[in-house]
PDB file of C-alpha atoms in Angstrom:
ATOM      1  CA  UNK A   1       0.000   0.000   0.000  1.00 76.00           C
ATOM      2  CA  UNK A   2       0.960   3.424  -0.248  1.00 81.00           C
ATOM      3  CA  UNK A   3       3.171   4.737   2.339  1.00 88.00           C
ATOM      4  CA  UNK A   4       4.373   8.492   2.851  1.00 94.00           C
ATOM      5  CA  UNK A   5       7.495   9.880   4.592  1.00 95.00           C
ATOM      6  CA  UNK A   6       7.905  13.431   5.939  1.00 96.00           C
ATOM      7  CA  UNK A   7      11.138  15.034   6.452  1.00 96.00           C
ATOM      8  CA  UNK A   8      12.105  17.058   8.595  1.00 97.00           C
ATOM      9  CA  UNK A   9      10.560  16.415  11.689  1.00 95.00           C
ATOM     10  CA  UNK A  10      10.876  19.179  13.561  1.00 97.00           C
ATOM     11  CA  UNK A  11      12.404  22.774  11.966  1.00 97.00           C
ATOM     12  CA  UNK A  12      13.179  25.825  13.558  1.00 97.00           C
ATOM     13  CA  UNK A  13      13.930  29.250  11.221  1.00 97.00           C
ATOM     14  CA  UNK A  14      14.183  32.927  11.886  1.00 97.00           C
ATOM     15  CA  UNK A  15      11.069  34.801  11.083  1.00 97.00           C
ATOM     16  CA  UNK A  16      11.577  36.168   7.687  1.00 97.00           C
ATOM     17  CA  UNK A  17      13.361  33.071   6.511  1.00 97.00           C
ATOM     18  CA  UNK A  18      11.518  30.082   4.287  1.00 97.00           C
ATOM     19  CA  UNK A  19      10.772  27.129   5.644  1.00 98.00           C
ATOM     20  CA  UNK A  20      10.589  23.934   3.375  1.00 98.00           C
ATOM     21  CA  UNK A  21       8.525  20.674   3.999  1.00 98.00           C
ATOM     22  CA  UNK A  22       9.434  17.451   1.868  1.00 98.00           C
ATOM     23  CA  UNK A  23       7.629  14.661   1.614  1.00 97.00           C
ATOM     24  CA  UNK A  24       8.004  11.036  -0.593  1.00 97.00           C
ATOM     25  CA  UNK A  25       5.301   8.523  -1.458  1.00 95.00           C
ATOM     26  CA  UNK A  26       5.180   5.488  -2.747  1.00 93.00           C
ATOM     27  CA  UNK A  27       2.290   3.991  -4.933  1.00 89.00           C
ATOM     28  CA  UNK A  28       2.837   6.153  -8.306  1.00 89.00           C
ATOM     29  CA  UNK A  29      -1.039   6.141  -8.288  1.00 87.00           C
ATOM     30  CA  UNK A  30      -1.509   8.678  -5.780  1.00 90.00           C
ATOM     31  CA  UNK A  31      -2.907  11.889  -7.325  1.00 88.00           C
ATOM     32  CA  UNK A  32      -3.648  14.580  -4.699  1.00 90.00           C
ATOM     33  CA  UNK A  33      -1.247  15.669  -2.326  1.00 93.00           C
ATOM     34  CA  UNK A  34      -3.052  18.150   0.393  1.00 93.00           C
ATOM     35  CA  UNK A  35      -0.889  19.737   3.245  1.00 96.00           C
ATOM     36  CA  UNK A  36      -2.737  20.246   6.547  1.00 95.00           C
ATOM     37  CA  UNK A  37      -1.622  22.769   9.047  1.00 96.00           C
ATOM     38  CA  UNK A  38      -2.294  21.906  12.878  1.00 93.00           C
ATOM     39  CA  UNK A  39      -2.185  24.054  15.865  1.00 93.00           C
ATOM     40  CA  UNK A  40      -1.802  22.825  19.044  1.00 89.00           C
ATOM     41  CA  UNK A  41      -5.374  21.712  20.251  1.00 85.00           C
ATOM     42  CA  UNK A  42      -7.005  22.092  17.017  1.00 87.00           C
ATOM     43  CA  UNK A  43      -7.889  19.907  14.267  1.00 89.00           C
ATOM     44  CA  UNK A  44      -6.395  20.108  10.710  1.00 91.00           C
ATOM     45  CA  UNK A  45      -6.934  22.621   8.273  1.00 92.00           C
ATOM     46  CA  UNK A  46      -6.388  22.311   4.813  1.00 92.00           C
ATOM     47  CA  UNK A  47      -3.529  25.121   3.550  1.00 95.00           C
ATOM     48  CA  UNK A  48      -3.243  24.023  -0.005  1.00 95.00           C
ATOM     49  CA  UNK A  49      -3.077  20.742  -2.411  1.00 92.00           C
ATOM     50  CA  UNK A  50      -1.835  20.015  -5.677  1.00 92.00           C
ATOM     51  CA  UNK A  51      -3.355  17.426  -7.988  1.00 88.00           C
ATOM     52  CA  UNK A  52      -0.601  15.081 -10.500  1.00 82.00           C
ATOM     53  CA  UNK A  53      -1.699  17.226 -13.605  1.00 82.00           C
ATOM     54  CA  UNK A  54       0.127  20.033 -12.224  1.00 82.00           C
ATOM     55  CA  UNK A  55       4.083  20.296 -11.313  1.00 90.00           C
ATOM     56  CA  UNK A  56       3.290  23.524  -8.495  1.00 94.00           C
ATOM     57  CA  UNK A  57       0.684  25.601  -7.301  1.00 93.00           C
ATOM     58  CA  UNK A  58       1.054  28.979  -5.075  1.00 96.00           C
ATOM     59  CA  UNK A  59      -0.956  30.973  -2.853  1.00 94.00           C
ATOM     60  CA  UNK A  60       0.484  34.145  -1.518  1.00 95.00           C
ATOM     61  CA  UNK A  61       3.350  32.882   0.517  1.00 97.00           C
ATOM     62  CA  UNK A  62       2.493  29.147   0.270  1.00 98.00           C
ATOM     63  CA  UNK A  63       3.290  26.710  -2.538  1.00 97.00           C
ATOM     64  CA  UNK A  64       3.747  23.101  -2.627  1.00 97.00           C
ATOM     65  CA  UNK A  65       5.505  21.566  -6.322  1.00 97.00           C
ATOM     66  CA  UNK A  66       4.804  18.116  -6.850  1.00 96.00           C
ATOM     67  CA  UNK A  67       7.737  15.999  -9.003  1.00 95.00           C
ATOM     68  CA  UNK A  68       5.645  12.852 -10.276  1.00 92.00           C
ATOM     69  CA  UNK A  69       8.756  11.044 -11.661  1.00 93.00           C
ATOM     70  CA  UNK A  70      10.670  11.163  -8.314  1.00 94.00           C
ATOM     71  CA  UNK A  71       7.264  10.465  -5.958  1.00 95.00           C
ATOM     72  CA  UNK A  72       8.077  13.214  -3.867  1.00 95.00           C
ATOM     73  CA  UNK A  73       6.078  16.992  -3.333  1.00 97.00           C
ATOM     74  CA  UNK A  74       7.575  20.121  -1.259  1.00 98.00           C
ATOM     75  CA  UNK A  75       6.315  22.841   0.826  1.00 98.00           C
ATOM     76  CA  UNK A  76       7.898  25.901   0.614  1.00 98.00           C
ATOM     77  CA  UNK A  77       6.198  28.525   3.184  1.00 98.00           C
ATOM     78  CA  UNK A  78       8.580  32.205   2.220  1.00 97.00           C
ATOM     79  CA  UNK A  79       8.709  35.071   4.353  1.00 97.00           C
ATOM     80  CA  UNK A  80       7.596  32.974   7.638  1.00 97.00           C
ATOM     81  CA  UNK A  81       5.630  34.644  10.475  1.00 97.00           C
ATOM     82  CA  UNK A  82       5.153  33.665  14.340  1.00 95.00           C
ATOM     83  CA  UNK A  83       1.693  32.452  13.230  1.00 95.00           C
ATOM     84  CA  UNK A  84       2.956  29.916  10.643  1.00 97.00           C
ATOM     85  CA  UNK A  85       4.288  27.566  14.021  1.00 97.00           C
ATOM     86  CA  UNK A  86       2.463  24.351  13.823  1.00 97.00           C
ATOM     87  CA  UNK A  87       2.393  20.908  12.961  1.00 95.00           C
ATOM     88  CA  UNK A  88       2.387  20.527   9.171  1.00 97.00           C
ATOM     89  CA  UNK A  89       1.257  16.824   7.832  1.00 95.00           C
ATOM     90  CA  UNK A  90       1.445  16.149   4.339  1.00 96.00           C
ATOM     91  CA  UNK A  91      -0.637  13.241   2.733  1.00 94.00           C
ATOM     92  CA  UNK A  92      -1.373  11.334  -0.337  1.00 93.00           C
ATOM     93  CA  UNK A  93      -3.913   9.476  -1.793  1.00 87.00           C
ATOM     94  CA  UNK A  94      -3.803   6.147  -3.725  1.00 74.00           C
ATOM     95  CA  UNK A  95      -5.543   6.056  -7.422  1.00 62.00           C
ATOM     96  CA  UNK A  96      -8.783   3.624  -5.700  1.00 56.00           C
ATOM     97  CA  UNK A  97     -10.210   5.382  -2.694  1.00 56.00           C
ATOM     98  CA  UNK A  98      -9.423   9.214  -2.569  1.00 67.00           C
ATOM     99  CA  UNK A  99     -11.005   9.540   0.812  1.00 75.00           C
ATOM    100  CA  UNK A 100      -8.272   7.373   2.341  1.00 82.00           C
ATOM    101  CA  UNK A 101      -5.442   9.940   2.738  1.00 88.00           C
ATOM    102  CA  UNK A 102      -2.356   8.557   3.689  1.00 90.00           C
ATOM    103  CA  UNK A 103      -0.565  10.817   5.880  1.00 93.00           C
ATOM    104  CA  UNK A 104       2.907  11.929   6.852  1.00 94.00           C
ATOM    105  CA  UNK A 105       4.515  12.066  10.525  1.00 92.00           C
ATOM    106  CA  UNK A 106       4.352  15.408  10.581  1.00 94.00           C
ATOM    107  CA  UNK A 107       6.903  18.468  10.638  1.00 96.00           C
ATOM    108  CA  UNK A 108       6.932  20.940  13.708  1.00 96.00           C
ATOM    109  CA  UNK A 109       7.554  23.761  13.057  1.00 98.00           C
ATOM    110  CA  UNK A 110       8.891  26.625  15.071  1.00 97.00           C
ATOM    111  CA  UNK A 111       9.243  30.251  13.949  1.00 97.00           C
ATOM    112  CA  UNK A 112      11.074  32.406  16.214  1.00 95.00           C
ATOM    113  CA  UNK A 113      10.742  35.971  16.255  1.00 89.00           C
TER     114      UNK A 113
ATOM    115  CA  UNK B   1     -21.940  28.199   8.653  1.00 52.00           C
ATOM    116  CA  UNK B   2     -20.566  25.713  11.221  1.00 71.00           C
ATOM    117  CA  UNK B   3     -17.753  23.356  10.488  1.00 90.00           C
ATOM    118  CA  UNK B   4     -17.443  19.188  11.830  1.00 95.00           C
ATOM    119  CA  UNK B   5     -18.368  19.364  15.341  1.00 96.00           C
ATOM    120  CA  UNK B   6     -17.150  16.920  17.606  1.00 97.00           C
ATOM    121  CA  UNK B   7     -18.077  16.321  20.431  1.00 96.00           C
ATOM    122  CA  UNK B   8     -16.692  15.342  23.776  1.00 97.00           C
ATOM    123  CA  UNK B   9     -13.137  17.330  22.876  1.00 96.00           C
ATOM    124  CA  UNK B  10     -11.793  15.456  26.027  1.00 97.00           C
ATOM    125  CA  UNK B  11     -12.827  11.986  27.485  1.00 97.00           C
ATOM    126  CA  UNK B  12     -11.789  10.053  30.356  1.00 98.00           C
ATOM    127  CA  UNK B  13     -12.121   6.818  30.395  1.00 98.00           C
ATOM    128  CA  UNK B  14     -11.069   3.630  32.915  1.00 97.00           C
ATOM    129  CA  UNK B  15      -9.639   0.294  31.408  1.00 97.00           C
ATOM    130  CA  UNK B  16     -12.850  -1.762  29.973  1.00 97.00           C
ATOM    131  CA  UNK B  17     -15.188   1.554  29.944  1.00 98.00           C
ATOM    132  CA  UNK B  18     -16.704   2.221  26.708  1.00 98.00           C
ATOM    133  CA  UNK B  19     -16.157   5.275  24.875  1.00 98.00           C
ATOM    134  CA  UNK B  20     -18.695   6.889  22.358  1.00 98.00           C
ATOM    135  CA  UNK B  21     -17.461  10.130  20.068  1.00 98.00           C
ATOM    136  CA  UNK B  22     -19.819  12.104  18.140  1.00 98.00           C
ATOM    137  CA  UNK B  23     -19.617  13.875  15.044  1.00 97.00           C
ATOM    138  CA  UNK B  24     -21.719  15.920  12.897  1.00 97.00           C
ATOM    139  CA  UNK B  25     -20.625  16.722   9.414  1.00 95.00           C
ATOM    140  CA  UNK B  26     -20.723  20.019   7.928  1.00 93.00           C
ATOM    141  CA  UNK B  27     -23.526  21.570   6.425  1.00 90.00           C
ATOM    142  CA  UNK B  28     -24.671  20.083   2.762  1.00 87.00           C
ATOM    143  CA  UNK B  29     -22.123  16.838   3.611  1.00 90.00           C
ATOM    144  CA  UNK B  30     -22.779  13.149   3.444  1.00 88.00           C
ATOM    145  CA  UNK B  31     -19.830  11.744   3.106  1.00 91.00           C
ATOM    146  CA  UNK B  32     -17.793  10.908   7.015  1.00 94.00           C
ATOM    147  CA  UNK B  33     -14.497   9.567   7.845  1.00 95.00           C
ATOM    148  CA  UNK B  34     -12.950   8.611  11.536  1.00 97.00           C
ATOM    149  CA  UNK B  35      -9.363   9.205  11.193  1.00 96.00           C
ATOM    150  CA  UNK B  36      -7.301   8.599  14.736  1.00 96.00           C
ATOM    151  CA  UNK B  37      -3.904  10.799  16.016  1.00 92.00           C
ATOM    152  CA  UNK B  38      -1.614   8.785  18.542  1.00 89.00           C
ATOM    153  CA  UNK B  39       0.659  11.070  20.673  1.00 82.00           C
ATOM    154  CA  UNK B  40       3.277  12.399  17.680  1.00 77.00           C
ATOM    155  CA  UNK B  41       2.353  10.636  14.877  1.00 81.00           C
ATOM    156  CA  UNK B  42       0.079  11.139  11.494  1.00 84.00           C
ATOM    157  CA  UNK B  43      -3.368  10.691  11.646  1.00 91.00           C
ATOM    158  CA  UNK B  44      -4.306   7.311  10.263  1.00 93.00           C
ATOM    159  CA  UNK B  45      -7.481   6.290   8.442  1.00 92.00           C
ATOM    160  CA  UNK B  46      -9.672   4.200   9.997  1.00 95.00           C
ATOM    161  CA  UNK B  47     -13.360   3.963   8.482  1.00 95.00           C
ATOM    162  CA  UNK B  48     -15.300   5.896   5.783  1.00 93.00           C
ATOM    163  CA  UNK B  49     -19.333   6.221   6.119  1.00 94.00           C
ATOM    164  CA  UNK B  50     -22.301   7.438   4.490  1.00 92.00           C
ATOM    165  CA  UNK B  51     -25.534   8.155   5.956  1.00 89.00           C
ATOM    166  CA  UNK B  52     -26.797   4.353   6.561  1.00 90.00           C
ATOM    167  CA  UNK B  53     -23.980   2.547   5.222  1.00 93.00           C
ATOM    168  CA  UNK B  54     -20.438   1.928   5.995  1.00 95.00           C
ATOM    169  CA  UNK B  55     -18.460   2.089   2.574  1.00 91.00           C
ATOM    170  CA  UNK B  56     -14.149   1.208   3.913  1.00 91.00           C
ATOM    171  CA  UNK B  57     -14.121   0.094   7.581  1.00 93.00           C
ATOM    172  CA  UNK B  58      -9.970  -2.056   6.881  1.00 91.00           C
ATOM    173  CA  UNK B  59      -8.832   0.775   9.005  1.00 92.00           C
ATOM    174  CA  UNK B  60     -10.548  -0.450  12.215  1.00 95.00           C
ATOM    175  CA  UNK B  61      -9.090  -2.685  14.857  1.00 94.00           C
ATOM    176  CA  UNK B  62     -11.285  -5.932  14.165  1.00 91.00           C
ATOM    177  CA  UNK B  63     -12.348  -5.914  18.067  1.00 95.00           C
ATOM    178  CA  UNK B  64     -14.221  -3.368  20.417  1.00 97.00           C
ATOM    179  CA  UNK B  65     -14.318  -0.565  17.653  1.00 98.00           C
ATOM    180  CA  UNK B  66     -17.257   0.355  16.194  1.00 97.00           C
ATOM    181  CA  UNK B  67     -18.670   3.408  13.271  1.00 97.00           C
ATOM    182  CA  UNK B  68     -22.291   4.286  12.681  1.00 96.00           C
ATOM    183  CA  UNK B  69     -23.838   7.279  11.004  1.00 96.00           C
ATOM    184  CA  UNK B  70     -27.375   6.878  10.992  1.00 93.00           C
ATOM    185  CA  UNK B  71     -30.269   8.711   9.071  1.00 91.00           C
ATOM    186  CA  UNK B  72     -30.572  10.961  11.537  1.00 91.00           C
ATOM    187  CA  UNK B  73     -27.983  12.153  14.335  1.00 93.00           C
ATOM    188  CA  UNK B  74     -24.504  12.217  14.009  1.00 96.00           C
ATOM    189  CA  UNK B  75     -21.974   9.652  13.124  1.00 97.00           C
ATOM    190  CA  UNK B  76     -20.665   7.956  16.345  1.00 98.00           C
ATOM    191  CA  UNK B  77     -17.527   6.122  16.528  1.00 98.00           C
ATOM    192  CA  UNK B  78     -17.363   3.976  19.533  1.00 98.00           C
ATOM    193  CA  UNK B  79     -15.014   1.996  21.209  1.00 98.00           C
ATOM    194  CA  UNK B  80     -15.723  -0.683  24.380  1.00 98.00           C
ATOM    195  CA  UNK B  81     -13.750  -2.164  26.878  1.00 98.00           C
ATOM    196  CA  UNK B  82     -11.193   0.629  26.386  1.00 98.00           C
ATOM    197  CA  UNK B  83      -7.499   0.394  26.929  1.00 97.00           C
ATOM    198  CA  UNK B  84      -4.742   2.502  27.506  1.00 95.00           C
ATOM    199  CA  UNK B  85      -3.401   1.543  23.973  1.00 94.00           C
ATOM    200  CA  UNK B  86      -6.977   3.288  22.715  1.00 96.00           C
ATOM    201  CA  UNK B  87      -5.523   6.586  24.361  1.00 96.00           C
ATOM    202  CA  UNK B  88      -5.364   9.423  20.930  1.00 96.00           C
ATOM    203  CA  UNK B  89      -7.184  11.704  19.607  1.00 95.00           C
ATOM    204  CA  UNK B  90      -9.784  10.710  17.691  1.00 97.00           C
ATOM    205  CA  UNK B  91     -10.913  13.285  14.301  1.00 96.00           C
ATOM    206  CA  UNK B  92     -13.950  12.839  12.142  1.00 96.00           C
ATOM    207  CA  UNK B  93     -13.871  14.768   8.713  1.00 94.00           C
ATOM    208  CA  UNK B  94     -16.340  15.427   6.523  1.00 93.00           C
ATOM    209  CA  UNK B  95     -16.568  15.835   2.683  1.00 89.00           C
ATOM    210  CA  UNK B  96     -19.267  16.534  -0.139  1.00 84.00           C
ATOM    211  CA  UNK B  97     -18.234  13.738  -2.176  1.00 77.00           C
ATOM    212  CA  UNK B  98     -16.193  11.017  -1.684  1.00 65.00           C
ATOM    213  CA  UNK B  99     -13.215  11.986  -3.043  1.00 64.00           C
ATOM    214  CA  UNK B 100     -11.115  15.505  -3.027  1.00 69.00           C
ATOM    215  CA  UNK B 101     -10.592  17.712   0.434  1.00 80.00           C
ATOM    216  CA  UNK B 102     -11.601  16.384   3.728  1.00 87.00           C
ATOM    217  CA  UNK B 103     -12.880  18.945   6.183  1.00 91.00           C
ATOM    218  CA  UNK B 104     -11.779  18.213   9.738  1.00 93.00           C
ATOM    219  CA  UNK B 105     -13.594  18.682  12.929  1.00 95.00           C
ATOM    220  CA  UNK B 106     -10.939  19.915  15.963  1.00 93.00           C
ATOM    221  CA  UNK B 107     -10.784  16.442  17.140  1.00 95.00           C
ATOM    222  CA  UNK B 108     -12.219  14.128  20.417  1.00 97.00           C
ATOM    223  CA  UNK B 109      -8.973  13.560  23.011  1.00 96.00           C
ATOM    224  CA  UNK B 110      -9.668   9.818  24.635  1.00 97.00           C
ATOM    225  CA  UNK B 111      -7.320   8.954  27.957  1.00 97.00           C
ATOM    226  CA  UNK B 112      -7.714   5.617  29.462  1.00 97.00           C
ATOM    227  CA  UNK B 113      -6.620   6.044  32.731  1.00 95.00           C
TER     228      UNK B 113
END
């Protein structure tokens, strides 16, 4: 089955610096990659996804690029703010069954002011 | 317009109680899915229901666990004869369709004392 890793776990970067999130999967399949954003408490929220048809997708200082040949898809978060600390998951999901999102370990991530 | 809510957020339970977590969907959705957290890790995918029907339980421990989401109500996901190993928090999502972004509710937190 599919299986997704998540590196690194934990990152730490001066507010104002990027932060980047990389994840691997397995089953070559998969065709939506979401990455969910959790605060401490809270449930997941959806920050942005990419679908195979498309190599990268952006939203104001958010994008995620998705290399189908090498199985693995990024998160790039640029000009980080206090508020962007949080657990980040990323997750896949095989070709049969989109609701069954396979998901990362997780990334913690710390942004110090 | 209210999101997944779940409800107890925190649940105490002793060895061999039984644990019940609710969750309704959001507005206009019929599709449910019980994902659980353990302490660190990704959420994993346990079951998938529609109203009336369970569609993918293979992510639920054969024994004690247990999904519903009947006509009316919300889904409940229980669990008896708890353990400590069923300690985690316990998140129900929510989705239009079966397929494409999951909306998660802020989670149920279960410790078996």
């Amino acid at each position: 089955g599919e299986n997704v890793e998540q590196h690194p776990s934990t990152l730490s970067v001066q507010e104002g610096d990027s932060a980047v999130i990389k994840c691997t999967y397995s089953d070559s399949a998969s065709n939506y990659f979401p990455w969910y954003k959790q605060e401490l408490g809270k449930g997941p929220q959806l920050i942005i996804d990419i679908r195979s048809n498309v190599g990268e997708k952006k939203d104001q200082r958010i994008a995620v690029t998705l290399n189908k040949t090498a199985k693995h898809f990024s998160l790039h978060i640029t000009e980080t703010q206090p508020e962007d600390s949080a657990v980040y998951f990323c997750a896949a999901t095989p070709g049969a069954g989109t609701y069954k999102y396979i998901f990362g370990t997780g990334t913690r991530l710390k942004v110090l002011a | 317009n209210a999101g997944v809510m779940q409800n107890p957020r925190h649940l105490v339970r002793r060895r061999g109680q039984e644990a019940r977590l609710r969750c309704s969907p959001m507005k206009g959705h019929s599709h449910v899915y019980w994902y659980r957290q353990l302490p660190e890790e990704g959420l994993k995918f346990m079951v998938y229901l529609q109203k009336e029907n369970i569609i993918d339980e293979s992510g639920m421990p054969k024994e004690r666990f247990s999904a519903e989401f009947p006509k009316e109500g919300p889904s409940i996901l229980r669990i008896q004869q708890v353990v400590r190993g069923d300690s985690a928090a316990y998140f129900c999502a929510s989705s239009p369709k079966g397929s494409g972004e999951l909306f998660f509710g802020e989670g149920s937190r279960l410790t078996v004392l």
